[in-house]
Amino acid sequence: MKIFKLTLKENGITRTDTFVEKNLIHSTENSKGKTTYLRLLMFSLGYSVPQTSRINFQKIETEVDFETRRGVFKASRSGNVLILWKDDRKINTYILPNEHILFLKEIFNCTNDYILKNLLGVMYIDQEKGWTLINRGSVVGRIKFNIEELIAGLDDINIDEEIEKRNRLDKEIAKYKALINIKEYQNELSSQPVSEDIRTAINQKNKELSINNFRLQTLKNEMKEIDEALRNEKNIIESILSLGIEFNDGRVVRKIERRDIKNLEKYEEDLEFRRRLIKGQIVNIQNRNNLLFKEKAQVLNPDINIFYTEDTINREIRVVEENLKDFDLNQIALYDLLDKYKVEKKALEKAIDEKLKGSKQNYSEKIMEIISKIADKENLDISEARKDKDFVFTSDLKMYSGAILQKLAVSFKVAILKTVEEKLGEELIFVMDSPRTRELDESNSKKLFEVILKFIKNTQLFVGSIYEYEGLTLTREIVNKAIEEKPEDIVSIFD
Amino acid sequence: MAKSFVFDDDSYFDNDASSSVFGYLFQAKAATWLFLNNFEITKSMKVETEKQDIELLFKDNTRLYAQAKAQQSYSTSPNSNSKLASALSSLSRTKKNKNDKILYISNLQDPLKSVNDIQTRFQEIAYKSLSPKQKETVDTCLKSIIKKIDKDIYDNPSFSEDKRKLLDCVKNIDLDSLYFCSIYRCSEMGEADIIDNIKLKLSSLFPRDEFNVLKVFNNWYDLALVSESSVQDNSSKKITINDFSLCLANSSLKLEQFDYNGLVDKHIIPEISSASRERVEDLIENKIFDFKNDNWLVFNSIINLYDEFKKDRPKSFDRDFIEENWSQFKDKLTSVDEKEDIRQVLTRYYLYRFLNKESTIKRIKNKAGIDNENF
């Protein structure tokens, strides 16, 4: 993949930058907009990267020109809509974030969800997460990277079931941790006596609330089903239209359009209508629940007027606390359950590792080989890591000291990038935001850079920094912010 | 929410009915009633607009602005005079075109204090058709509003600008376009009167259909809720006659109930063993069809095939269509995991319901005159 050009539009200002192989995004001071700019680059490729405090990404229109072995593309994004063009022909419209994976499939000609889902973690190093992220965790915002998933993808092994189970266990673990916190808070609450009448009234309201909540859940599920049906229909229609079928409409021969498709409006009208009804029911129940909540507060403290808003928060806290007192939680059982799920998760992770290690393709070994090769050539002492045959899957990085950790991290990143590139048959891009952190002095930082440049020769590189590095070309100088008019002197550098 | 532009401290002039849940519910009922009463001539409706509680747009592009007033409790003595005064002052301020109507709709048994006179009950009666006694009530009320505003201006000259505007409005109220309607309950116990009247209206409009009136009302209310809460833009708040038609179609009793015996008798569904039958009922009860088969390809293929069938044999019945064609939809509509007889019954049932829904929608839309028009 090679990115030629990025255009950003905000409030009437349009900024276009063109790129070379190794790009430096530079500003003389920090906090000018390098992070914003690099995130916007990923945003333009459809990623749901978090916006920075300076710019509301949803108000920005982006356009990125790039090439993969599938051809030369242009992707234009506005809000959550991403349109992909190939040779000036519109290929598809993707609604983000759900359809982002379809976009990646199209441009990389890859059908392996595991690889595509973890691609950002392969290509991008965020300033905030930096080098601490090696093989699992958040890349940026809510976008995750998981080495097991990636290796499964590389090895063509299906671990859907295990991943689903792990997600479920994670939820259970989070739930019991939360319940244990509640229990501890419950123990702290003073037990103020409450009369029988009040208790009955509260119970009645609670009963209605729980019925309502059940109904809400059902409605939300129904809404999801309708959305799913609408999405499917949209996909079917778009694939029909993308075929560009021509027909004789009685007067001229023309391409089939949306309006030519019979019964489409009727179908959509029915679903949209039901969607609105369900939405109305949801709002209705939510309103009712709010009222019940206020009534509960009034039962506890009849002196207050329920429509009077002062002290709302205090009242609601009291209601919550009263409910909490009635909430029967067995502390020992909670700890037992938490332990049970933790043990299950550990066993599951072991099972996943075993499954991955048993694979014939064994990409984890390939990654380790590359890491070793880099270490040998660069005289990096990573003997500790070498001893650990499952190093690629390690979750224990604390055993490595700061300096070696940095080197390891770089080798690791490079190894993963190269491996994924080999699998995809496609060079990717590599984006690094402010790679020189406090832990790295100038010579170490320089050394790391040399490693990166040496081992990923053909990968297009984007580095955001206040420093200059040999081998990088300044392609964007940020004067005040990521989206600003192009000053004449900067233009002249590139002319 | 519609807020009055004067005297926030004066309940006389507050036309914000939604400040109480009861008032809001009544407003919804009143809107449903007005919609039905003008079904064939209405284009769309809005509630809680900046102009009035309810706004109907007719096909001739004139409008009806209604002010809804409800009395919550029948145990207290009715304060029909103050409701009337409040409604009249609000209606007088409505910015309207010459041919637009303004209407006061309430749940009072006797909004104009005129027992045994011309009844405004479930009818929209023009001011000029009122009895002399009723006219007198309205005239007296207008005079007393004017008197009160005069006094307010005299007492508080420094805040008189808005009040003077109001005075102008009340003095110039367009009596020729003023209408009255009351939709009241006879007993404190229930809504029977409103529901009965809506039923009556529906059966005269759609003699072939039966509706679950509470569902019509609930559907309408849910739609109004979304329109109100989700969009700021006033123009999007409306409920069109098309929406309302779909509301009705979705409340048809035919579609709501699975009358298994009825369908068996009509030879739409063959007899099956009681165990299979239990399974079928279970699947239907769990809404197995409602979403799983919301698939455009299936939808499209049934409609196309049915259209062809009707074109070739216009006099044939739906049951003939189902009899001849169910087998080709079996795989699309049911799971291979089910037994063969269950699959057949489910497919036939689905087709029956589908065709019924389509024809009900078509019938209602035809009546509303929205067959080919784009609203």
Short mmCIF file of C-alpha atoms in Angstrom, two decimals, chain A residues 182-444:
data_model
loop_
_atom_site.label_atom_id
_atom_site.label_comp_id
_atom_site.label_asym_id
_atom_site.label_seq_id
_atom_site.Cartn_x
_atom_site.Cartn_y
_atom_site.Cartn_z
CA ILE A 182 -21.13 -3.09 45.18
CA LYS A 183 -21.07 -5.58 48.02
CA GLU A 184 -18.27 -3.70 49.68
CA TYR A 185 -20.18 -0.45 49.33
CA GLN A 186 -23.32 -2.14 50.61
CA ASN A 187 -21.46 -3.17 53.74
CA GLU A 188 -20.49 0.44 54.27
CA LEU A 189 -24.01 1.80 53.97
CA SER A 190 -25.61 2.61 57.28
CA SER A 191 -28.75 0.58 57.81
CA GLN A 192 -31.39 3.23 58.34
CA PRO A 193 -34.71 1.72 59.32
CA VAL A 194 -37.44 1.95 56.67
CA SER A 195 -41.12 1.32 57.38
CA GLU A 196 -43.01 -1.67 55.95
CA ASP A 197 -45.32 0.56 53.86
CA ILE A 198 -42.42 2.27 52.19
CA ARG A 199 -40.74 -1.04 51.52
CA THR A 200 -43.90 -2.43 49.87
CA ALA A 201 -44.33 0.67 47.74
CA ILE A 202 -40.70 0.56 46.66
CA ASN A 203 -40.95 -3.14 45.87
CA GLN A 204 -43.97 -2.51 43.70
CA LYS A 205 -42.15 0.15 41.71
CA ASN A 206 -39.11 -2.07 41.43
CA LYS A 207 -41.27 -4.84 40.06
CA GLU A 208 -42.68 -2.60 37.38
CA LEU A 209 -39.21 -1.30 36.59
CA SER A 210 -37.83 -4.77 36.10
CA ILE A 211 -40.76 -5.72 33.83
CA ASN A 212 -40.13 -2.54 31.86
CA ASN A 213 -36.45 -3.27 31.60
CA PHE A 214 -37.15 -6.73 30.27
CA ARG A 215 -39.51 -5.25 27.68
CA LEU A 216 -36.89 -2.65 26.78
CA GLN A 217 -34.35 -5.37 26.14
CA THR A 218 -36.77 -7.23 23.88
CA LEU A 219 -37.55 -4.08 21.94
CA LYS A 220 -33.90 -3.25 21.52
CA ASN A 221 -33.32 -6.73 20.14
CA GLU A 222 -36.20 -6.30 17.71
CA MET A 223 -34.71 -3.02 16.60
CA LYS A 224 -31.40 -4.74 15.96
CA GLU A 225 -33.13 -7.37 13.82
CA ILE A 226 -34.80 -4.69 11.73
CA ASP A 227 -31.52 -2.83 11.30
CA GLU A 228 -29.92 -6.07 10.24
CA ALA A 229 -32.68 -6.66 7.65
CA LEU A 230 -32.26 -3.13 6.31
CA ARG A 231 -28.52 -3.55 6.09
CA ASN A 232 -28.86 -6.82 4.23
CA GLU A 233 -31.28 -5.27 1.80
CA LYS A 234 -28.90 -2.38 1.22
CA ASN A 235 -26.06 -4.79 0.50
CA ILE A 236 -28.16 -6.79 -1.94
CA ILE A 237 -29.31 -3.69 -3.79
CA GLU A 238 -25.86 -2.19 -3.92
CA SER A 239 -24.41 -5.36 -5.32
CA ILE A 240 -27.15 -5.43 -7.95
CA LEU A 241 -26.48 -1.81 -8.88
CA SER A 242 -22.71 -2.28 -8.92
CA LEU A 243 -23.10 -4.83 -11.72
CA GLY A 244 -24.08 -1.93 -13.96
CA ILE A 245 -26.72 -3.98 -15.77
CA GLU A 246 -28.21 -2.16 -18.76
CA PHE A 247 -31.76 -2.48 -19.94
CA ASN A 248 -34.21 -0.96 -22.38
CA ASP A 249 -36.74 1.12 -20.46
CA GLY A 250 -38.97 1.53 -23.50
CA ARG A 251 -37.28 4.69 -24.70
CA VAL A 252 -33.56 4.32 -24.16
CA VAL A 253 -31.05 1.75 -23.07
CA ARG A 254 -29.71 2.76 -19.69
CA LYS A 255 -28.10 1.41 -16.56
CA ILE A 256 -30.37 0.00 -13.89
CA GLU A 257 -30.97 2.45 -11.05
CA ARG A 258 -32.41 2.19 -7.60
CA ARG A 259 -35.78 3.54 -8.66
CA ASP A 260 -36.11 0.78 -11.24
CA ILE A 261 -36.17 -1.91 -8.63
CA LYS A 262 -39.75 -2.91 -7.97
CA ASN A 263 -41.16 -3.21 -4.45
CA LEU A 264 -38.10 -1.70 -2.85
CA GLU A 265 -39.80 1.35 -1.42
CA LYS A 266 -42.68 -0.72 -0.15
CA TYR A 267 -40.32 -3.06 1.67
CA GLU A 268 -38.30 -0.24 3.20
CA GLU A 269 -41.41 1.64 4.20
CA ASP A 270 -42.68 -1.33 6.14
CA LEU A 271 -39.43 -1.89 7.99
CA GLU A 272 -38.82 1.80 8.66
CA PHE A 273 -42.32 2.14 10.00
CA ARG A 274 -41.89 -0.76 12.39
CA ARG A 275 -38.55 0.68 13.42
CA ARG A 276 -40.21 3.97 14.30
CA LEU A 277 -42.92 2.19 16.28
CA ILE A 278 -40.35 0.26 18.26
CA LYS A 279 -38.34 3.42 18.86
CA GLY A 280 -41.53 5.07 20.12
CA GLN A 281 -42.20 2.19 22.48
CA ILE A 282 -38.66 2.45 23.78
CA VAL A 283 -39.01 6.19 24.43
CA ASN A 284 -42.37 5.55 26.05
CA ILE A 285 -40.98 2.95 28.46
CA GLN A 286 -37.95 5.09 29.22
CA ASN A 287 -40.24 8.00 30.08
CA ARG A 288 -42.30 5.70 32.28
CA ASN A 289 -39.16 4.48 34.03
CA ASN A 290 -38.04 8.03 34.71
CA LEU A 291 -41.40 8.74 36.26
CA LEU A 292 -41.21 5.56 38.37
CA PHE A 293 -37.80 6.62 39.54
CA LYS A 294 -39.11 9.99 40.63
CA GLU A 295 -42.09 8.38 42.34
CA LYS A 296 -39.76 6.10 44.24
CA ALA A 297 -37.85 9.11 45.42
CA GLN A 298 -41.08 10.65 46.56
CA VAL A 299 -42.07 7.55 48.50
CA LEU A 300 -38.81 7.82 50.40
CA ASN A 301 -39.20 11.51 50.98
CA PRO A 302 -42.83 12.61 50.63
CA ASP A 303 -42.02 16.23 51.40
CA ILE A 304 -40.44 16.82 48.05
CA ASN A 305 -42.29 17.70 44.92
CA ILE A 306 -41.44 15.20 42.18
CA PHE A 307 -41.50 17.81 39.49
CA TYR A 308 -39.18 20.04 41.42
CA THR A 309 -35.67 19.50 40.17
CA GLU A 310 -33.56 20.75 43.04
CA ASP A 311 -31.75 18.03 44.91
CA THR A 312 -32.49 15.52 42.18
CA ILE A 313 -29.10 13.94 42.46
CA ASN A 314 -29.30 13.55 46.21
CA ARG A 315 -32.71 11.95 45.89
CA GLU A 316 -31.56 9.56 43.26
CA ILE A 317 -28.57 8.56 45.33
CA ARG A 318 -30.92 7.79 48.18
CA VAL A 319 -33.11 5.66 45.96
CA VAL A 320 -30.10 3.76 44.71
CA GLU A 321 -28.88 3.23 48.23
CA GLU A 322 -32.27 2.04 49.42
CA ASN A 323 -32.41 -0.43 46.58
CA LEU A 324 -28.94 -1.56 47.36
CA LYS A 325 -29.91 -2.48 50.89
CA ASP A 326 -32.49 -4.90 49.49
CA PHE A 327 -30.03 -6.37 47.14
CA ASP A 328 -29.01 -9.80 48.35
CA LEU A 329 -25.39 -10.53 47.58
CA ASN A 330 -23.36 -13.36 48.96
CA GLN A 331 -19.83 -12.10 49.18
CA ILE A 332 -18.16 -15.48 49.44
CA ALA A 333 -20.10 -16.81 46.46
CA LEU A 334 -19.06 -13.76 44.46
CA TYR A 335 -15.38 -14.35 45.13
CA ASP A 336 -15.81 -18.03 44.31
CA LEU A 337 -17.46 -17.21 41.00
CA LEU A 338 -14.84 -14.63 40.13
CA ASP A 339 -12.09 -17.16 40.81
CA LYS A 340 -13.92 -19.81 38.80
CA TYR A 341 -14.14 -17.56 35.75
CA LYS A 342 -10.53 -16.46 36.09
CA VAL A 343 -9.40 -20.08 36.14
CA GLU A 344 -11.61 -20.84 33.13
CA LYS A 345 -10.15 -17.92 31.24
CA LYS A 346 -6.63 -19.04 31.96
CA ALA A 347 -7.42 -22.55 30.73
CA LEU A 348 -9.05 -21.12 27.64
CA GLU A 349 -6.07 -18.95 26.84
CA LYS A 350 -3.84 -21.96 27.22
CA ALA A 351 -6.09 -23.91 24.86
CA ILE A 352 -5.90 -21.10 22.29
CA ASP A 353 -2.12 -21.03 22.55
CA GLU A 354 -1.94 -24.80 22.12
CA LYS A 355 -4.19 -24.64 19.10
CA LEU A 356 -2.05 -21.94 17.54
CA LYS A 357 1.21 -23.73 18.33
CA GLY A 358 -0.14 -26.91 16.78
CA SER A 359 -0.61 -25.19 13.45
CA LYS A 360 1.46 -26.33 10.52
CA GLN A 361 2.09 -22.87 9.17
CA ASN A 362 3.30 -21.64 12.57
CA TYR A 363 3.60 -17.94 11.93
CA SER A 364 4.50 -17.31 15.57
CA GLU A 365 7.80 -19.08 14.95
CA LYS A 366 8.35 -17.01 11.82
CA ILE A 367 7.86 -13.84 13.81
CA MET A 368 10.36 -15.05 16.42
CA GLU A 369 12.84 -15.86 13.64
CA ILE A 370 12.66 -12.32 12.32
CA ILE A 371 13.08 -10.90 15.81
CA SER A 372 16.20 -13.02 16.29
CA LYS A 373 17.55 -12.01 12.92
CA ILE A 374 17.18 -8.33 13.73
CA ALA A 375 18.78 -8.85 17.13
CA ASP A 376 21.75 -10.69 15.61
CA LYS A 377 22.39 -8.06 13.01
CA GLU A 378 22.01 -5.19 15.41
CA ASN A 379 23.84 -6.82 18.29
CA LEU A 380 20.80 -6.48 20.53
CA ASP A 381 20.97 -8.70 23.57
CA ILE A 382 17.60 -10.40 23.73
CA SER A 383 18.79 -13.69 25.15
CA GLU A 384 16.02 -13.65 27.78
CA ALA A 385 13.40 -13.47 25.11
CA ARG A 386 15.10 -16.16 23.06
CA LYS A 387 14.88 -18.59 25.96
CA ASP A 388 11.11 -18.21 26.04
CA LYS A 389 9.75 -20.32 23.19
CA ASP A 390 6.34 -18.69 23.54
CA PHE A 391 7.76 -15.22 23.62
CA VAL A 392 5.46 -13.99 20.88
CA PHE A 393 2.46 -14.65 23.12
CA THR A 394 4.03 -13.31 26.30
CA SER A 395 2.01 -11.19 28.65
CA ASP A 396 4.90 -10.67 30.99
CA LEU A 397 7.01 -7.88 29.62
CA LYS A 398 7.83 -6.36 32.95
CA MET A 399 10.76 -8.76 33.28
CA TYR A 400 12.54 -6.79 30.57
CA SER A 401 14.24 -3.55 31.55
CA GLY A 402 13.48 -0.21 29.92
CA ALA A 403 16.25 -0.05 27.32
CA ILE A 404 15.92 -3.63 26.14
CA LEU A 405 12.16 -3.34 26.16
CA GLN A 406 12.33 -0.54 23.60
CA LYS A 407 14.58 -2.57 21.33
CA LEU A 408 12.47 -5.64 21.73
CA ALA A 409 9.35 -3.66 21.00
CA VAL A 410 10.79 -2.28 17.79
CA SER A 411 12.00 -5.69 16.63
CA PHE A 412 8.63 -7.14 17.52
CA LYS A 413 6.76 -4.48 15.60
CA VAL A 414 8.95 -4.83 12.57
CA ALA A 415 8.68 -8.62 12.67
CA ILE A 416 4.90 -8.56 12.85
CA LEU A 417 4.66 -5.96 10.11
CA LYS A 418 6.90 -7.96 7.80
CA THR A 419 5.05 -11.18 8.51
CA VAL A 420 1.65 -9.66 7.81
CA GLU A 421 3.01 -8.04 4.65
CA GLU A 422 4.26 -11.40 3.48
CA LYS A 423 0.91 -13.05 4.17
CA LEU A 424 -1.06 -10.32 2.43
CA GLY A 425 1.40 -10.13 -0.44
CA GLU A 426 1.20 -6.40 0.02
CA GLU A 427 3.40 -3.77 1.62
CA LEU A 428 1.57 -1.84 4.29
CA ILE A 429 2.20 1.58 5.75
CA PHE A 430 3.81 2.22 9.12
CA VAL A 431 2.76 5.21 11.18
CA MET A 432 4.65 6.34 14.25
CA ASP A 433 3.53 9.20 16.41
CA SER A 434 6.34 10.94 18.38
CA PRO A 435 8.60 7.91 18.70
CA ARG A 436 11.16 9.66 20.84
CA THR A 437 9.84 9.41 24.34
CA ARG A 438 11.38 10.31 27.62
CA GLU A 439 12.92 6.89 28.11
CA LEU A 440 14.93 7.15 24.94
CA ASP A 441 18.02 9.30 24.65
CA GLU A 442 19.16 10.61 21.30
CA SER A 443 21.60 7.85 20.41
CA ASN A 444 19.23 5.04 21.36
#
